[in-house]
Coordinates of C-alpha atoms in Angstrom, one line a residue:
M18 CA -1.7 -28.5 6.0
K19 CA 0.2 -28.2 9.3
N20 CA 2.3 -31.3 8.8
L21 CA 3.3 -29.8 5.3
M22 CA 4.1 -26.6 7.0
T23 CA 6.7 -28.2 9.4
L24 CA 8.8 -28.9 6.6
I25 CA 9.7 -25.3 6.0
F26 CA 13.1 -24.1 7.4
L27 CA 11.7 -21.0 9.2
I28 CA 12.6 -19.8 12.7
T29 CA 10.0 -17.9 14.6
L30 CA 9.8 -14.5 13.0
S31 CA 13.2 -14.7 11.4
F32 CA 11.9 -15.9 8.3
N33 CA 15.3 -17.2 7.5
L34 CA 14.5 -19.6 4.5
S35 CA 17.7 -20.3 2.9
A36 CA 21.5 -19.7 3.0
Q37 CA 21.9 -16.0 2.6
A38 CA 24.8 -13.3 3.3
N39 CA 24.5 -11.8 6.7
C40 CA 24.7 -8.2 7.4
D41 CA 25.8 -6.0 10.2
C42 CA 22.4 -4.7 11.4
K43 CA 23.4 -2.7 14.3
P44 CA 24.6 0.4 12.3
E45 CA 21.5 0.2 10.1
L46 CA 19.1 0.2 13.2
D47 CA 21.1 3.3 14.5
F48 CA 20.6 4.9 11.0
V49 CA 16.8 4.4 11.2
Y50 CA 16.7 5.5 14.7
E51 CA 18.3 8.8 14.1
Q52 CA 16.3 9.4 10.9
M53 CA 13.0 8.7 12.5
Q54 CA 13.6 11.5 15.0
T55 CA 13.6 14.3 12.2
T56 CA 10.0 13.6 11.1
Y57 CA 7.1 15.5 12.3
S58 CA 5.4 12.4 13.1
F59 CA 7.9 11.4 15.5
K60 CA 8.1 14.8 17.1
D61 CA 4.2 14.7 17.5
Q62 CA 3.7 11.3 18.9
I63 CA 6.9 10.2 20.6
K64 CA 7.0 11.8 24.0
G65 CA 6.4 11.5 27.5
D66 CA 6.0 7.8 28.1
Q67 CA 6.1 6.9 24.5
K68 CA 9.8 8.2 24.5
E69 CA 10.6 5.6 27.0
V70 CA 8.8 3.0 25.2
F71 CA 10.7 4.0 22.0
E72 CA 14.1 4.1 23.8
S73 CA 13.4 0.6 25.3
L74 CA 12.4 -0.9 21.9
Y75 CA 15.6 0.4 20.5
Q76 CA 17.6 -1.1 23.3
K77 CA 16.1 -4.3 23.0
L78 CA 16.6 -4.4 19.1
S79 CA 20.1 -3.3 19.6
T80 CA 20.7 -6.3 21.8
Q81 CA 19.3 -8.7 19.3
M82 CA 21.2 -7.0 16.4
A83 CA 24.7 -7.6 18.3
E84 CA 25.5 -10.5 16.0
P85 CA 25.1 -10.5 12.2
M86 CA 21.7 -11.7 10.8
S87 CA 20.1 -12.0 7.6
L88 CA 18.8 -9.1 5.4
P89 CA 15.0 -9.8 5.7
D90 CA 15.5 -10.5 9.6
C91 CA 17.3 -7.2 10.0
F92 CA 14.6 -5.3 7.7
W93 CA 11.8 -6.7 9.9
K94 CA 13.3 -5.4 13.0
L95 CA 14.0 -2.1 11.6
N96 CA 10.4 -1.9 10.7
Q97 CA 9.5 -3.1 14.2
L98 CA 11.2 0.4 15.5
M99 CA 9.2 2.2 12.7
S100 CA 6.0 0.9 13.6
L101 CA 5.9 2.7 17.0
V102 CA 5.0 5.7 14.7
N103 CA 1.7 6.2 13.0
D104 CA 3.1 7.4 9.6
K105 CA 2.5 5.5 6.5
H106 CA 4.3 8.0 4.3
A107 CA 7.7 7.5 6.0
E108 CA 9.5 4.2 5.1
V109 CA 12.7 2.3 5.2
F110 CA 13.6 0.2 2.3
E111 CA 16.6 -1.8 0.8
K112 CA 18.3 0.3 -1.6
K113 CA 17.2 -0.2 -5.3
P114 CA 19.9 -1.9 -7.4
D115 CA 21.0 0.3 -10.3
F116 CA 19.8 -0.8 -13.4
E117 CA 16.9 0.0 -15.9
A118 CA 13.8 -1.8 -15.5
E119 CA 13.6 -2.8 -19.1
K120 CA 16.6 -5.1 -18.3
I121 CA 14.7 -7.8 -16.8
Y122 CA 13.5 -8.7 -20.3
D123 CA 17.1 -8.9 -21.8
S124 CA 18.2 -12.4 -22.1
A125 CA 21.8 -11.6 -21.8
F126 CA 21.2 -9.7 -18.4
V127 CA 18.8 -12.3 -17.0
K128 CA 21.6 -15.1 -17.8
A129 CA 24.1 -12.9 -16.2
Y130 CA 22.1 -12.2 -13.0
R131 CA 21.1 -15.7 -12.6
A132 CA 25.0 -16.5 -11.9
T133 CA 25.3 -14.1 -9.3
D134 CA 25.3 -14.6 -5.4
A135 CA 22.3 -12.3 -5.3
F136 CA 20.1 -14.7 -7.1
L137 CA 21.7 -18.0 -6.0
N138 CA 21.6 -16.8 -2.4
F139 CA 18.1 -15.3 -2.6
P140 CA 15.6 -16.3 0.1
K141 CA 13.9 -19.6 -1.0
A142 CA 11.4 -22.0 0.7
T143 CA 12.4 -25.8 0.9
I144 CA 9.2 -27.1 0.1
D145 CA 7.4 -29.4 -2.3
L146 CA 5.8 -26.6 -4.6
D147 CA 3.4 -28.8 -6.2
V148 CA 2.2 -30.4 -2.9
L149 CA 1.8 -26.7 -1.6
A150 CA 0.0 -25.6 -4.6
A151 CA -2.6 -28.4 -4.5
E152 CA -3.2 -27.6 -0.7
L153 CA -3.5 -23.9 -1.4
K154 CA -5.9 -24.5 -4.3
L155 CA -8.5 -25.6 -1.6
K156 CA -8.5 -22.4 0.2
A157 CA -11.7 -20.0 -0.1
A158 CA -11.2 -16.6 -1.8
S159 CA -11.7 -15.1 1.7
D160 CA -9.0 -16.8 3.2
I161 CA -5.5 -15.1 3.4
E162 CA -3.9 -18.4 2.4
G163 CA -4.1 -19.2 -1.2
I164 CA -2.6 -18.7 -4.7
Y165 CA -2.3 -15.1 -6.1
N166 CA -1.8 -13.7 -9.4
I167 CA 0.9 -11.0 -9.5
G168 CA 0.1 -9.0 -12.4
S169 CA -0.1 -11.1 -15.4
V170 CA 3.4 -12.8 -15.1
M171 CA 3.8 -14.4 -11.8
K172 CA 1.8 -16.6 -9.3
M173 CA 2.6 -16.8 -5.6
G174 CA 1.4 -19.1 -3.0
V175 CA 0.8 -17.7 0.5
Y176 CA 0.7 -20.1 3.4
R177 CA 0.7 -19.8 7.1
I178 CA 3.5 -21.0 9.3
D179 CA 2.2 -23.5 11.5
D180 CA -0.6 -22.2 13.9
T181 CA 1.1 -18.6 14.0
D182 CA 0.2 -15.3 12.8
S183 CA 3.1 -15.1 10.3
L184 CA 2.9 -16.2 6.8
V185 CA 5.1 -16.5 3.7
G186 CA 4.6 -16.0 0.0
V187 CA 6.7 -18.0 -2.6
I188 CA 6.8 -18.0 -6.3
L189 CA 4.9 -20.7 -7.7
Q190 CA 5.1 -19.6 -11.6
S191 CA 7.1 -16.8 -13.3
Q192 CA 7.5 -15.6 -16.9
L193 CA 10.3 -13.4 -15.6
G194 CA 13.7 -14.9 -15.6
T195 CA 14.9 -13.0 -12.8
W196 CA 12.6 -15.0 -10.5
A197 CA 12.9 -18.7 -9.6
L198 CA 10.3 -21.0 -8.4
G199 CA 10.3 -21.1 -4.6
Q200 CA 11.9 -17.8 -4.1
V201 CA 10.2 -15.7 -1.3
F202 CA 8.1 -12.9 -2.6
A203 CA 6.7 -11.7 0.6
Y204 CA 6.6 -12.1 4.5
L205 CA 3.2 -11.4 6.1
K206 CA 2.3 -10.8 9.8
E207 CA -1.4 -10.2 11.2
T208 CA -1.9 -6.9 13.0
Q209 CA -4.2 -6.0 15.7
Q210 CA -6.7 -4.6 12.9
V211 CA -8.9 -7.3 11.8
A212 CA -7.9 -8.2 8.2
H213 CA -4.7 -6.1 8.2
Y214 CA -1.3 -7.1 7.6
D215 CA 2.1 -5.9 7.9
I216 CA 3.9 -7.2 4.6
A217 CA 7.6 -7.1 3.8
F218 CA 7.9 -7.9 0.1
Y219 CA 10.5 -7.7 -2.7
N220 CA 9.9 -5.3 -5.6
Q221 CA 8.8 -7.5 -8.6
V222 CA 11.4 -5.5 -10.9
Y223 CA 14.4 -4.9 -8.8
K224 CA 13.8 -7.3 -6.0
H225 CA 14.6 -5.1 -3.2
L226 CA 12.7 -5.2 0.0
T227 CA 10.0 -2.9 0.8
F228 CA 7.4 -2.5 3.3
A229 CA 3.5 -2.2 3.4
K230 CA 2.3 -1.3 6.8
A231 CA -1.4 -2.2 7.9
Q232 CA -2.2 -3.7 4.3
Y233 CA -6.0 -4.3 4.2
F234 CA -6.8 -7.8 2.8
A235 CA -10.4 -7.4 1.2
N236 CA -12.0 -9.0 -1.9
G237 CA -9.1 -11.3 -2.4
M238 CA -6.4 -8.5 -2.7
L239 CA -3.2 -8.2 -1.1
F240 CA -2.2 -5.2 -3.3
S241 CA -3.9 -3.7 -6.3
N242 CA -1.9 -6.2 -8.9
V243 CA -1.5 -9.0 -6.4
I244 CA -5.1 -10.8 -6.4
K245 CA -6.2 -14.3 -5.6
E246 CA -6.9 -16.3 -8.5
N247 CA -10.3 -17.4 -7.2
A248 CA -11.2 -13.9 -6.2
G249 CA -14.1 -13.6 -8.9
E250 CA -15.3 -10.3 -10.1
N251 CA -14.0 -7.4 -8.3
H252 CA -15.3 -3.9 -8.9
S253 CA -13.5 -2.2 -6.0
L254 CA -10.8 -1.1 -8.4
I255 CA -11.4 0.9 -11.5
N256 CA -10.0 0.1 -14.9
G257 CA -8.0 3.3 -15.9
E258 CA -7.6 1.9 -19.2
E259 CA -11.2 2.1 -20.0
K260 CA -12.1 5.5 -18.4
E261 CA -10.5 8.8 -18.6
G262 CA -10.2 11.1 -15.5
Y263 CA -11.1 14.7 -15.1
V264 CA -14.1 14.6 -17.4
L265 CA -17.5 15.5 -16.3
S266 CA -20.2 13.0 -17.7
N267 CA -23.8 12.6 -17.6
L268 CA -25.1 9.5 -16.2
T269 CA -28.8 10.0 -15.9
D270 CA -31.0 12.9 -16.1
D271 CA -30.3 14.0 -12.4
V272 CA -26.8 12.5 -11.8
Q273 CA -23.4 13.5 -13.2
Y274 CA -19.9 11.9 -12.5
V275 CA -16.3 12.5 -12.6
W276 CA -13.3 10.4 -11.9
L277 CA -10.4 12.4 -10.1
N278 CA -7.8 9.6 -10.8
S279 CA -4.9 11.7 -9.2
F280 CA -4.0 15.1 -7.8
N281 CA -0.3 15.1 -9.1
R282 CA 0.9 18.7 -9.1
R283 CA 3.0 18.2 -12.3
T284 CA 0.5 16.5 -14.6
M285 CA -2.8 17.5 -13.6
A286 CA -2.8 21.4 -13.6
T287 CA -3.9 21.7 -17.1
K288 CA -6.9 18.8 -16.4
R289 CA -7.8 20.6 -13.3
D290 CA -8.4 23.9 -15.1
A291 CA -10.5 22.2 -18.0
L292 CA -12.6 20.4 -15.5
I293 CA -13.2 23.8 -13.3
T294 CA -14.4 25.2 -16.7
Q295 CA -16.8 21.9 -17.4
I296 CA -18.1 22.3 -13.7
E297 CA -19.0 26.2 -14.3
N298 CA -20.4 25.6 -17.5
E299 CA -21.9 22.1 -17.5
L300 CA -22.6 20.8 -14.0
K301 CA -26.4 21.1 -13.8
A302 CA -27.6 17.9 -12.2
P303 CA -28.6 17.8 -8.4
N304 CA -26.4 14.9 -7.7
L305 CA -23.0 14.7 -8.5
I306 CA -20.6 11.4 -8.1
I307 CA -16.8 12.0 -7.5
D308 CA -15.1 8.7 -7.9
L309 CA -11.6 8.6 -6.0
R310 CA -10.8 5.1 -6.6
N311 CA -7.0 4.5 -7.2
N312 CA -6.4 8.1 -6.4
G313 CA -2.9 7.8 -4.7
G314 CA -3.0 11.7 -3.8
G315 CA -0.9 14.6 -4.9
A316 CA -1.2 18.2 -3.9
D317 CA -3.8 20.8 -2.6
K318 CA -3.0 23.1 -5.4
I319 CA -4.8 20.5 -7.8
S320 CA -7.6 19.4 -5.4
L321 CA -8.7 22.8 -3.5
P322 CA -9.5 24.7 -6.7
I323 CA -11.8 21.7 -7.8
L324 CA -13.6 21.9 -4.2
K325 CA -13.9 25.7 -4.6
A326 CA -15.5 25.4 -8.0
L327 CA -18.0 23.0 -6.7
K328 CA -19.5 25.4 -4.1
K329 CA -23.2 26.4 -4.9
K330 CA -23.2 24.1 -8.0
T331 CA -24.7 21.0 -6.9
E332 CA -27.1 19.8 -4.2
H333 CA -25.8 16.4 -3.4
I334 CA -22.1 14.7 -3.6
Y335 CA -21.5 11.1 -3.4
V336 CA -17.9 10.1 -3.4
I337 CA -16.7 6.6 -4.0
T338 CA -13.3 5.6 -2.3
N339 CA -11.4 2.3 -2.1
F340 CA -8.4 1.1 -0.2
Y341 CA -6.1 2.6 -2.8
T342 CA -7.6 6.1 -2.4
G343 CA -4.6 7.8 -0.3
S344 CA -3.0 10.9 0.9
N345 CA -4.4 14.0 -0.6
A346 CA -7.3 12.1 -1.8
E347 CA -8.3 11.0 1.6
M348 CA -7.9 14.7 2.6
T349 CA -10.4 15.5 -0.2
T350 CA -12.6 12.8 1.0
V351 CA -13.0 14.1 4.4
R352 CA -13.1 18.0 2.9
L353 CA -16.1 16.6 0.7
K354 CA -17.7 15.1 3.8
Q355 CA -17.2 18.5 6.0
L356 CA -17.7 21.2 3.4
F357 CA -20.7 19.5 1.5
N358 CA -22.1 16.8 3.7
A359 CA -21.3 14.5 1.3
T360 CA -21.9 10.5 1.3
Q361 CA -19.0 8.5 1.1
L362 CA -19.5 5.0 -0.5
G363 CA -17.3 1.9 -1.3
Q364 CA -14.4 0.8 1.0
R365 CA -12.1 2.4 3.6
T366 CA -9.1 4.5 2.6
Y367 CA -5.3 3.9 2.7
G368 CA -4.5 5.9 6.0
A369 CA -1.6 7.7 4.7
I370 CA -3.3 11.4 5.2
S371 CA -1.8 13.5 8.1
Y372 CA 1.9 13.4 7.1
G373 CA 3.6 13.8 3.8
S374 CA 6.5 14.6 1.8
N375 CA 7.3 18.2 0.3
Y376 CA 10.7 17.8 -0.8
G377 CA 10.8 14.0 -1.5
K378 CA 14.4 13.4 -0.2
T379 CA 15.8 10.0 0.4
F380 CA 18.6 9.3 2.8
H381 CA 21.0 6.3 2.6
S382 CA 22.7 4.5 5.3
S383 CA 26.6 4.5 5.4
S384 CA 26.6 0.7 4.1
G385 CA 24.3 1.5 1.1
L386 CA 22.0 -1.4 2.2
F387 CA 18.9 0.8 3.3
S388 CA 17.5 4.0 2.3
F389 CA 15.1 6.1 4.4
Y390 CA 12.3 8.5 3.1
P391 CA 11.1 10.8 5.8
T392 CA 8.1 13.1 6.1
D393 CA 8.5 16.6 6.2
M394 CA 4.9 17.9 6.3
R395 CA 1.9 17.5 8.6
Q396 CA -1.7 18.2 8.9
R397 CA -2.9 17.5 12.4
Q398 CA -6.5 17.9 11.6
F399 CA -6.4 14.6 9.9
I400 CA -4.3 12.6 12.6
E401 CA -7.5 10.7 13.6
Y402 CA -7.5 8.9 10.1
E403 CA -3.5 8.0 9.9
E404 CA -3.3 4.3 9.4
I405 CA -7.0 4.0 10.1
G406 CA -8.2 5.4 6.9
V407 CA -11.6 7.3 6.1
A408 CA -14.4 4.7 6.7
P409 CA -17.4 4.8 3.9
D410 CA -21.0 5.6 5.1
I411 CA -22.3 2.9 2.9
A412 CA -20.2 -0.1 1.9
L413 CA -20.5 -1.4 -1.4
K414 CA -20.0 -5.1 -2.6
A415 CA -17.3 -6.2 -4.6
D416 CA -19.3 -8.2 -7.2
T417 CA -21.3 -5.5 -8.6
D418 CA -20.4 -2.3 -10.6
W419 CA -19.8 0.4 -7.9
I420 CA -21.2 3.3 -10.0
E421 CA -24.5 1.3 -10.6
Q422 CA -24.6 0.7 -6.9
T423 CA -24.2 4.3 -6.1
L424 CA -26.9 5.2 -8.7
N425 CA -29.1 2.8 -6.9
Y426 CA -28.4 4.3 -3.4
I427 CA -29.3 7.8 -5.1
K428 CA -32.7 6.6 -6.1
T429 CA -33.4 5.5 -2.6
Q430 CA -32.7 8.7 -1.2
K431 CA -35.3 10.3 -3.5
Q432 CA -38.0 7.9 -2.1

């Protein structure tokens, strides 16, 4: 594999895989530098010695950005500065192009797009894809290198750059005409946390650069829809199409269950009220399983009334989480453990818990190349979990149903 990788035109961490239009990155760095300092997370963390570290890195990156560079290289360096602050909500991303998502299925739109410089100069690996695919098929499901399904319409090959801690993911198959074989989908770099990667990747629809910080690679999954083709059964995710959220149900004579799939303040108020009524009238079992898998968070005005309703209604609470349990759902996990002595089962949570955005504002650089999404809220009591996540008391195996595993664990507690 090493000899094959040396064929790739890639310079250290630049990920400069093909001819691309260069950008003037120094103004973009200055934009991010100024925007970062408006956030609560920056004000909390970057002071004293850390202020000197921040200024030193800014000056170092400024020197590196004195000459034009490729957009992906620029983007990676912007996120190097961002990485000094533990705040998974704040982000910088390439500005999204202005077209409707449905256009990618319009043959006329696709034909016109494939003639543009944006498509023709899109980062692309100069490598034999058939040879690459054959090599990657031999990789174990537990290896970060391998072949991944991106949803149901694309396949990506992820491979390591020689013996470094950096990897690239390129398109091997695509049913979307906006993507060509060999185009780059993702750039990955190992972090100091085991099995965690910083990932710069292109949005599947709009193909603009976004960033996933400290992404946890487990059970063959890079993201919830980017999964190794040889990963096997995976019960860490919950199938939302088969299960309705906010419905209290009976699993056994002494165990009831509810999946809280979201705490969205705009869409969940009615379901919250209905669930509270159910809790008051129907919660009788001594054991309650609260499933928070795939819950990306929301607002206290949805989650806290549910917790209030649970007081004095059940003896034991078991909360199931996965890596896609985030933000307010992570806060709810901690509160359940603190207020109810709940047992957490499953997988560590996402680690975007202490900071958030109340107003949802986005700011754009003067060039229009990059956007900055700041955080304007803080809850310091959760800072120890930021970028770390909330670790489960009991880890669950991916190849067996997580509700069944939880039921079996509950049985052991009665013995």
